[in-house]
mmCIF file of C-alpha atoms and ligand atoms in Angstrom:
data_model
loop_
_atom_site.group_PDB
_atom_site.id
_atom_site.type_symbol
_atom_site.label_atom_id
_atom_site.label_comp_id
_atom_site.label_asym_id
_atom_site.label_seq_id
_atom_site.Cartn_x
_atom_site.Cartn_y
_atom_site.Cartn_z
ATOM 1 C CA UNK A 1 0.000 0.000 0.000
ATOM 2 C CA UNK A 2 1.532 3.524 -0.761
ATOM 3 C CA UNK A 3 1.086 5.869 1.933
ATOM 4 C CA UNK A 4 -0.993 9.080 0.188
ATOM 5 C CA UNK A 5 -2.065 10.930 2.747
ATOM 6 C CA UNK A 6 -5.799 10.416 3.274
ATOM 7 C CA UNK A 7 -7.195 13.210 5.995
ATOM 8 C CA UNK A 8 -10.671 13.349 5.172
ATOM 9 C CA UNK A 9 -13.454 10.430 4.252
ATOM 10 C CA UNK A 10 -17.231 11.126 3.581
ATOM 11 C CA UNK A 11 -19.682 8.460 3.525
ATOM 12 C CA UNK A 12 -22.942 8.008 2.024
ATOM 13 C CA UNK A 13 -24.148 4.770 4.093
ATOM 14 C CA UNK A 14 -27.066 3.325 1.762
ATOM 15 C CA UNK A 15 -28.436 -0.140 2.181
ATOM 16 C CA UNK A 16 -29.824 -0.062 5.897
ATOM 17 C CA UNK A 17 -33.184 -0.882 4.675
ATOM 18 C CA UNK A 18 -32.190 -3.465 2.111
ATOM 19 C CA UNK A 19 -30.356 -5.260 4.345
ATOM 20 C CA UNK A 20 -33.188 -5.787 6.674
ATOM 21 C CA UNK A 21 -35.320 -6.662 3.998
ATOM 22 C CA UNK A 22 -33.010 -9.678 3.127
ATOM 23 C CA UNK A 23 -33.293 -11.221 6.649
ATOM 24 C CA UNK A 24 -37.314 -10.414 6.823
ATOM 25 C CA UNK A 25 -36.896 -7.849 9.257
ATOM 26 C CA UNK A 26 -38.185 -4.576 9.464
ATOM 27 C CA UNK A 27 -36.043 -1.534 7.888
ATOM 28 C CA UNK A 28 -35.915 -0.248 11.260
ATOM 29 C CA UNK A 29 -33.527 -2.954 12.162
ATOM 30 C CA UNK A 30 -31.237 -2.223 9.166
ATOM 31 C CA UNK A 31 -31.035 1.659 10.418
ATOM 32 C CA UNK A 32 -29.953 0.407 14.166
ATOM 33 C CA UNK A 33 -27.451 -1.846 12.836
ATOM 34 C CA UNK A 34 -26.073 1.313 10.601
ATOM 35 C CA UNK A 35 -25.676 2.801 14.033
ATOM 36 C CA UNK A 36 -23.447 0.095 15.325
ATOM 37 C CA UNK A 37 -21.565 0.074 12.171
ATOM 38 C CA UNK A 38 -20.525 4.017 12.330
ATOM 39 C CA UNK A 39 -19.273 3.136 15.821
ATOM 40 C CA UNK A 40 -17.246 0.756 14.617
ATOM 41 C CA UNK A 41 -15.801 3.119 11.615
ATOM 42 C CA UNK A 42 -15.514 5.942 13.821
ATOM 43 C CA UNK A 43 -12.864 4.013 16.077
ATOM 44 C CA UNK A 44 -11.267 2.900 12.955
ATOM 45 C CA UNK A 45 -10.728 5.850 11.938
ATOM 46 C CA UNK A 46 -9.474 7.478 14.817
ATOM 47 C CA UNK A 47 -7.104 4.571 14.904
ATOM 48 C CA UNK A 48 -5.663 5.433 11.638
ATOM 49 C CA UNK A 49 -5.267 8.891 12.794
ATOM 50 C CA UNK A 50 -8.020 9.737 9.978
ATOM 51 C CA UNK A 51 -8.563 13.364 11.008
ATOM 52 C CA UNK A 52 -12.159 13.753 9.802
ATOM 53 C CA UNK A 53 -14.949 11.977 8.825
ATOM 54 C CA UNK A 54 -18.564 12.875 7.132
ATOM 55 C CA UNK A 55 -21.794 10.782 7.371
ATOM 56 C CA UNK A 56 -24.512 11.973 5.551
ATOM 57 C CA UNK A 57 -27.501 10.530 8.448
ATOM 58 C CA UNK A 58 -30.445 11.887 6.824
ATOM 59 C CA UNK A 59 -30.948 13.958 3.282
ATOM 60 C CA UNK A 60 -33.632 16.849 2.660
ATOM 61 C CA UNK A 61 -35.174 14.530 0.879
ATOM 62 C CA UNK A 62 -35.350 11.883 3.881
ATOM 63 C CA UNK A 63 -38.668 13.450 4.779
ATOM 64 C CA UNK A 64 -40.717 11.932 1.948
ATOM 65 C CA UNK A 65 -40.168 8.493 3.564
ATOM 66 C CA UNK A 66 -43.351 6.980 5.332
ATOM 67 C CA UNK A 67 -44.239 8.966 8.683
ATOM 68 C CA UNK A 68 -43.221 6.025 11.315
ATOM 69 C CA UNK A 69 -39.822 5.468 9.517
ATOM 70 C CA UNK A 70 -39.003 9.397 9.807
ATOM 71 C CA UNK A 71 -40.033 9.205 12.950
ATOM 72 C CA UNK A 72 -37.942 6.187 14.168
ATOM 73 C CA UNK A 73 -35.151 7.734 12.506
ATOM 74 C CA UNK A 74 -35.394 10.997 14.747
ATOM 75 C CA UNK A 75 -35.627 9.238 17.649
ATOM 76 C CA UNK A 76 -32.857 6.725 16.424
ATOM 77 C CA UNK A 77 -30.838 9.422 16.125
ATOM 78 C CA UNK A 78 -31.706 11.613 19.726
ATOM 79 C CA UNK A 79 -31.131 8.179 21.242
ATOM 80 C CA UNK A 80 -27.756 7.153 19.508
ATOM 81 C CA UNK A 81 -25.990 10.376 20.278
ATOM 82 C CA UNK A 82 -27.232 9.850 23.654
ATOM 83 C CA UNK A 83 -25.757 7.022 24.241
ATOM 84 C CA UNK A 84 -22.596 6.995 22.358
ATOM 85 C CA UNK A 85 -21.394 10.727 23.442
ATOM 86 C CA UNK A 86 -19.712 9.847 26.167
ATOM 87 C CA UNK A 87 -17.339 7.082 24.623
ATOM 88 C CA UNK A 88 -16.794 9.625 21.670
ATOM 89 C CA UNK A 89 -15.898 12.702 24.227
ATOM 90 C CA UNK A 90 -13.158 10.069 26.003
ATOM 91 C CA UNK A 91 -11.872 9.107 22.910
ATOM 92 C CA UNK A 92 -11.340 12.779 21.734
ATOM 93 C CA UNK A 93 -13.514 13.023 18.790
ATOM 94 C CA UNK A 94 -15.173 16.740 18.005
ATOM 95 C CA UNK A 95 -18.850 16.306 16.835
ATOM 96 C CA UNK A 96 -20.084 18.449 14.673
ATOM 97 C CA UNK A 97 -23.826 18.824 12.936
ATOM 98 C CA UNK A 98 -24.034 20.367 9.618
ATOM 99 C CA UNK A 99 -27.488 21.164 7.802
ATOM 100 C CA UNK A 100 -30.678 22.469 8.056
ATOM 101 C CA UNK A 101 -31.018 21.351 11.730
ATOM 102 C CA UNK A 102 -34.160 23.998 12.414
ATOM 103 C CA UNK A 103 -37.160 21.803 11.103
ATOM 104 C CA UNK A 104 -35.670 19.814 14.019
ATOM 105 C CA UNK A 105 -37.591 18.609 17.486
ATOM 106 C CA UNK A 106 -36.066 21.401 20.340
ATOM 107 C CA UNK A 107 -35.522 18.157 21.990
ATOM 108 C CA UNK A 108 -33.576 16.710 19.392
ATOM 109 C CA UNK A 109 -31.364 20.242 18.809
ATOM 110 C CA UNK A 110 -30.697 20.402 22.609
ATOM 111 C CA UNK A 111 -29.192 16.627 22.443
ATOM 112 C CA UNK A 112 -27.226 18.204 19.290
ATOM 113 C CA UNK A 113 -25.844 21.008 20.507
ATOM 114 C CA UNK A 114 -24.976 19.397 24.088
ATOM 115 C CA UNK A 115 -22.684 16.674 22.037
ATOM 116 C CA UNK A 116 -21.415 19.591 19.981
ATOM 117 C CA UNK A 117 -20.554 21.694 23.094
ATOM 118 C CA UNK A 118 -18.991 18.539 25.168
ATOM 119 C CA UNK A 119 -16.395 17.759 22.341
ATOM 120 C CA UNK A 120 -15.858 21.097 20.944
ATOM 121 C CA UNK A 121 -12.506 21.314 21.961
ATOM 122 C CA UNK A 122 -11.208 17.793 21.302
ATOM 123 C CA UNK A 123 -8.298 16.706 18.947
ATOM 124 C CA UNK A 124 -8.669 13.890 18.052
ATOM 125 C CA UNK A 125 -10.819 12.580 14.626
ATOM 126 C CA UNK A 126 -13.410 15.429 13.810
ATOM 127 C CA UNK A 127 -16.917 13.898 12.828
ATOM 128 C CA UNK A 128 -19.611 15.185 11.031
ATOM 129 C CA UNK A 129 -22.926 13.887 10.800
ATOM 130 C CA UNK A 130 -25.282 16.061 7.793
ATOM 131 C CA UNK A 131 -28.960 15.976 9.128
ATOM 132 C CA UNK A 132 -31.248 17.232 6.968
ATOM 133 C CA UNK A 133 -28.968 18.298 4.680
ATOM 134 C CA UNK A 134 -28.470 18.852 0.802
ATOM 135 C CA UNK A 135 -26.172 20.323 -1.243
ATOM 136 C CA UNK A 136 -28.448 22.431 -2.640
ATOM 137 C CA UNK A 137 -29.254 24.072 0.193
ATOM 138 C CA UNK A 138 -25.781 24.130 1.432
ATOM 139 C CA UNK A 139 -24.934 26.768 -1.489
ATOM 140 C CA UNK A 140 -27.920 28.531 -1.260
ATOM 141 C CA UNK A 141 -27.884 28.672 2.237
ATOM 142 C CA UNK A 142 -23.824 30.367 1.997
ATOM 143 C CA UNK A 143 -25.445 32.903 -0.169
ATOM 144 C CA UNK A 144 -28.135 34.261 1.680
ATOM 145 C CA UNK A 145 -25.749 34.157 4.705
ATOM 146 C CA UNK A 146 -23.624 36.130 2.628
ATOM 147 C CA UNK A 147 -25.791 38.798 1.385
ATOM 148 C CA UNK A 148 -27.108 38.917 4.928
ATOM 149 C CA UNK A 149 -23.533 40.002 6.068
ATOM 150 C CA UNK A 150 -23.368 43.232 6.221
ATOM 151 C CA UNK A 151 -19.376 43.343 6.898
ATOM 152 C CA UNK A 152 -19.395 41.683 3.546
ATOM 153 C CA UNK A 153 -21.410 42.902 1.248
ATOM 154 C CA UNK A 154 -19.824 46.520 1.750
ATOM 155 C CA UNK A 155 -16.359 45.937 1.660
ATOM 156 C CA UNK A 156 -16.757 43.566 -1.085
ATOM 157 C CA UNK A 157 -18.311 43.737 -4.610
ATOM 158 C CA UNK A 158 -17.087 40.126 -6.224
ATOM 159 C CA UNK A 159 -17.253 36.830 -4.126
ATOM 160 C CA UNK A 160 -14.026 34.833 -4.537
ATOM 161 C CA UNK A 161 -14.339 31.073 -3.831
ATOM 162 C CA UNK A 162 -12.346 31.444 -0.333
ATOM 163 C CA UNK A 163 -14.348 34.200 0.721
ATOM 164 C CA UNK A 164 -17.904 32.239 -0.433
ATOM 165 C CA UNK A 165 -16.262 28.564 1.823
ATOM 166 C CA UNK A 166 -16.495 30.787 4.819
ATOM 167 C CA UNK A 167 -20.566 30.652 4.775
ATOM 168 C CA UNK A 168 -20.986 26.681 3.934
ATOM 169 C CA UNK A 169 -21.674 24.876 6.541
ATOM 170 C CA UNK A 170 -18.685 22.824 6.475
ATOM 171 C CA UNK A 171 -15.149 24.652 5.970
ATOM 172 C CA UNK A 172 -11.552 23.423 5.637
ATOM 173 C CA UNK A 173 -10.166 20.351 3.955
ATOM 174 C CA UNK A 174 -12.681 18.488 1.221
ATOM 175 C CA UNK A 175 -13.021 15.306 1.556
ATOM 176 C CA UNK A 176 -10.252 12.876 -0.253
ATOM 177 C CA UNK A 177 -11.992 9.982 -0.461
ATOM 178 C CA UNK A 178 -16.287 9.413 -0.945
ATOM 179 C CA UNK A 179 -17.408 5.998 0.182
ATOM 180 C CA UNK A 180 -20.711 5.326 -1.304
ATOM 181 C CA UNK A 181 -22.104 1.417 -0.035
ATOM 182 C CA UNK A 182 -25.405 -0.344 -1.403
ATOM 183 C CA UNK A 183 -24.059 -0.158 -5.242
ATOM 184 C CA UNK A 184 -25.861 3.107 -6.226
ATOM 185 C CA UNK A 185 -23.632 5.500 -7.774
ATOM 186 C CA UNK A 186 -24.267 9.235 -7.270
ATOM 187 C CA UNK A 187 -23.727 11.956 -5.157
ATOM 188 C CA UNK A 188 -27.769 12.405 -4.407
ATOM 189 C CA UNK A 189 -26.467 15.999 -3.434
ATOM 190 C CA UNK A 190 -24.020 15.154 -0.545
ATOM 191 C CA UNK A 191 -21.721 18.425 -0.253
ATOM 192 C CA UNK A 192 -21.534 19.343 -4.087
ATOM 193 C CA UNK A 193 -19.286 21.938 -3.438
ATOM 194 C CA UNK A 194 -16.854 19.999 -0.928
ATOM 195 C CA UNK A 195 -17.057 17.035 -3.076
ATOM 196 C CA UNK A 196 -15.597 18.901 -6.428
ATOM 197 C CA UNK A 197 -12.107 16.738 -6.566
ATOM 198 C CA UNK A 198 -12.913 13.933 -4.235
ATOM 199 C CA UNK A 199 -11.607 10.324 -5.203
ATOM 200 C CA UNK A 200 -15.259 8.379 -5.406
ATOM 201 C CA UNK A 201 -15.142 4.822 -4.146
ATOM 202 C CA UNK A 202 -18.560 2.846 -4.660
ATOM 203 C CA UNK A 203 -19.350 -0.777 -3.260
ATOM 204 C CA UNK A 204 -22.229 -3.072 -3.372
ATOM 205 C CA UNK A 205 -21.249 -3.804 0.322
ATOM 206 C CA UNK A 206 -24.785 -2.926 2.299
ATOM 207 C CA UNK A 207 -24.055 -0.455 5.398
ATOM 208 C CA UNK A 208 -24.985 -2.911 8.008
ATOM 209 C CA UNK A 209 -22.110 -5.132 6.778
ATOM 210 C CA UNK A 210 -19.248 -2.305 5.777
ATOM 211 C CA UNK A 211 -16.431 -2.764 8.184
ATOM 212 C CA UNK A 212 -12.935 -2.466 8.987
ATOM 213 C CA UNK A 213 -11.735 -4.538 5.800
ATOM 214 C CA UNK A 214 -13.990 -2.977 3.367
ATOM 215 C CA UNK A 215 -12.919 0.211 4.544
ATOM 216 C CA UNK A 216 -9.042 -1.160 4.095
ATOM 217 C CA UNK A 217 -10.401 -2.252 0.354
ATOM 218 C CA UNK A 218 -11.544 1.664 -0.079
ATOM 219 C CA UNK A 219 -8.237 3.765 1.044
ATOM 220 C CA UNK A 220 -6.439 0.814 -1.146
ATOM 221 C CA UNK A 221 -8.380 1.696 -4.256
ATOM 222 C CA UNK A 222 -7.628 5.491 -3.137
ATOM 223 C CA UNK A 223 -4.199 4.884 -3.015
ATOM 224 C CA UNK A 224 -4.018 4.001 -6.441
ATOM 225 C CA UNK A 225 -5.524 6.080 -7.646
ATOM 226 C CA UNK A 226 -3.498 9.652 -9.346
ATOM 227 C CA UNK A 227 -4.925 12.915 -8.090
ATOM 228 C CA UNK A 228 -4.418 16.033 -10.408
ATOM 229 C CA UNK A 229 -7.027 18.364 -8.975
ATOM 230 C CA UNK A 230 -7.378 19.504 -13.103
ATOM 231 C CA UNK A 231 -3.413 20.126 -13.459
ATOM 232 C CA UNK A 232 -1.392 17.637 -15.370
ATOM 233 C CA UNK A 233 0.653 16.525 -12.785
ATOM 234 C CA UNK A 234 -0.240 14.202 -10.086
ATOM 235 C CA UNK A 235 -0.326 15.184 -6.261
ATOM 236 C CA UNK A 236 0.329 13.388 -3.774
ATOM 237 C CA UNK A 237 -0.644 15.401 -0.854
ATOM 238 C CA UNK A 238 -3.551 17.262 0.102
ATOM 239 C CA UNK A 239 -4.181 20.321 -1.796
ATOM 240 C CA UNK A 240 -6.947 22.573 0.602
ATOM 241 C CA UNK A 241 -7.844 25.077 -1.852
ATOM 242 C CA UNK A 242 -8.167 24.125 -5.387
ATOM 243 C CA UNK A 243 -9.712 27.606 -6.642
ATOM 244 C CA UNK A 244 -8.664 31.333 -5.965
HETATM 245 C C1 FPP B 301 -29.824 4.778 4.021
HETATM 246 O O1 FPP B 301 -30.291 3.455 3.948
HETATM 247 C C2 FPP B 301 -29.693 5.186 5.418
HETATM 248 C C3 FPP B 301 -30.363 6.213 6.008
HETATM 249 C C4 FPP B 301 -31.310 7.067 5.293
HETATM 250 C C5 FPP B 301 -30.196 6.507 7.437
HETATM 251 C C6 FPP B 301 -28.787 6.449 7.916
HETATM 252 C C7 FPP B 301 -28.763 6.767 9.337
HETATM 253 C C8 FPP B 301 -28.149 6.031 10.286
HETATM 254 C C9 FPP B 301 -27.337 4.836 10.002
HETATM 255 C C10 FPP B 301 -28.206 6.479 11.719
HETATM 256 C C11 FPP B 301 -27.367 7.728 11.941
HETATM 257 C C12 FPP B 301 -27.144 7.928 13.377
HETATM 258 C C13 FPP B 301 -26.786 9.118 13.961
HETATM 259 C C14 FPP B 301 -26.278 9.080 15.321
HETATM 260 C C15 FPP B 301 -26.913 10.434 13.320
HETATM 261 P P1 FPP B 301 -31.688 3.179 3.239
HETATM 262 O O2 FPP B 301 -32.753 3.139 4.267
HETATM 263 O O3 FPP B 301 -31.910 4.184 2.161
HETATM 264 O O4 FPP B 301 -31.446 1.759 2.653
HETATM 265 P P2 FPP B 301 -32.111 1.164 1.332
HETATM 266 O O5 FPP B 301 -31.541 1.960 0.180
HETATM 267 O O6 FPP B 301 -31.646 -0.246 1.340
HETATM 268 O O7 FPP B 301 -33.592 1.308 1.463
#
């Protein structure tokens, strides 16, 4: 294996439901084994000295499922950060939310923030989880933020792409590598902007069942892969800002 630095990995964990299906349960069943997969991917990756991570949990679109299954979701999720807050916090790991989190219960955004504000200053692997999030929205969102800003609109009259990354709702390094499981292959508008020059990496491996070793088979297929962020040469380290 060569060693190209990987820093960042996003995930889009499909197949909760289809792997529930398969053993006659109900898709409920798939979504609380997803859980107990990220836990295990999470202490992979802080292993591995992976310094962030990004789950897209639940899409803008999530909401046109069937009432209970919404619903069990939510509470999934209160319920998951609940419980596994604690371990993260000892283990270092910064949580962060990124999305439309408003249309959310006040119970379920005080349970948010309180993980957010418990790990905020940790070290260690930094971990995103989008929650009713889209892409879309993302960009839209940075631009009313933007026109909204006062500071900015009057010292400024063009938007550079540095200055326009300030009002996404995630900042810093894009992900290197997108991990896409349950053999579907698109983005279904998973940080468009942050995903411009990401490495995508798509497996008919189910959620549920992603582990350790298919995560081993990803950063391998990463690794061989030759990034040239447009240019004609190939880099092999992480370039933060690919536009001016
Ligand atoms: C996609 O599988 C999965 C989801 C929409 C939910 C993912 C959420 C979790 C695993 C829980 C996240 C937990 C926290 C703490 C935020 P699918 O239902 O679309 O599967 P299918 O394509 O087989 O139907």
């Amino acid at each position: 294996m060569s060693n190209k630095i990987i820093s960042h990995i996003s995930v889009i964990m499909d197949g909760n439901g289809r792997w529930a299906t398969q053993r006659n349960m109900p898709r409920a069943y798939g979504h609380k084994e997803g859980v107990k997969t990220i836990n295990k991917i999470v202490s992979v990756c802080s292993l591995r000295q992976i310094s962030q991570l990004s789950l897209f949990a639940f899409s803008s679109e999530n909401w046109n499922r069937p009432e209970y299954e919404v619903q069990f979701l939510l509470k999934l999720f209160e319920d998951s950060i609940t419980k596994y807050v604690d371990d993260l916090h000892l283990n270092n790991v910064r949580i962060k939310f990124i999305g439309n989190l408003k249309s959310f219960s006040s119970k379920l955004l005080k349970t948010i923030s309180q993980a957010e504000n418990l790990t905020r200053d940790n070290t260690g692997l930094k971990l995103n989880f989008a929650m009713n999030y889209g892409g879309q929205w993302d960009i839209i969102n940075a631009v009313n933020s933007m026109l909204n800003d006062i500071n900015f609109v009057s010292k400024n009259k063009k938007i550079s792409a540095v200055d326009f990354e300030k009002y996404l709702s995630l900042q810093g390094a894009s992900p290197d590598l997108l991990i896409r499981t349950a053999g579907e292959q698109r983005l279904s508008n998973f940080m468009l902007w942050q995903h411009a020059y990401t490495e995508l990496y798509f497996t008919d491996c189910l959620w549920p069942d992603f582990n350790e070793k298919e995560l081993d088979v990803a950063i391998e297929h990463y690794q061989k892969r030759t990034r040239r962020f447009g240019s004609l040469k190939s880099s092999n380290h992480i370039v933060k800002k690919y536009v001016k």
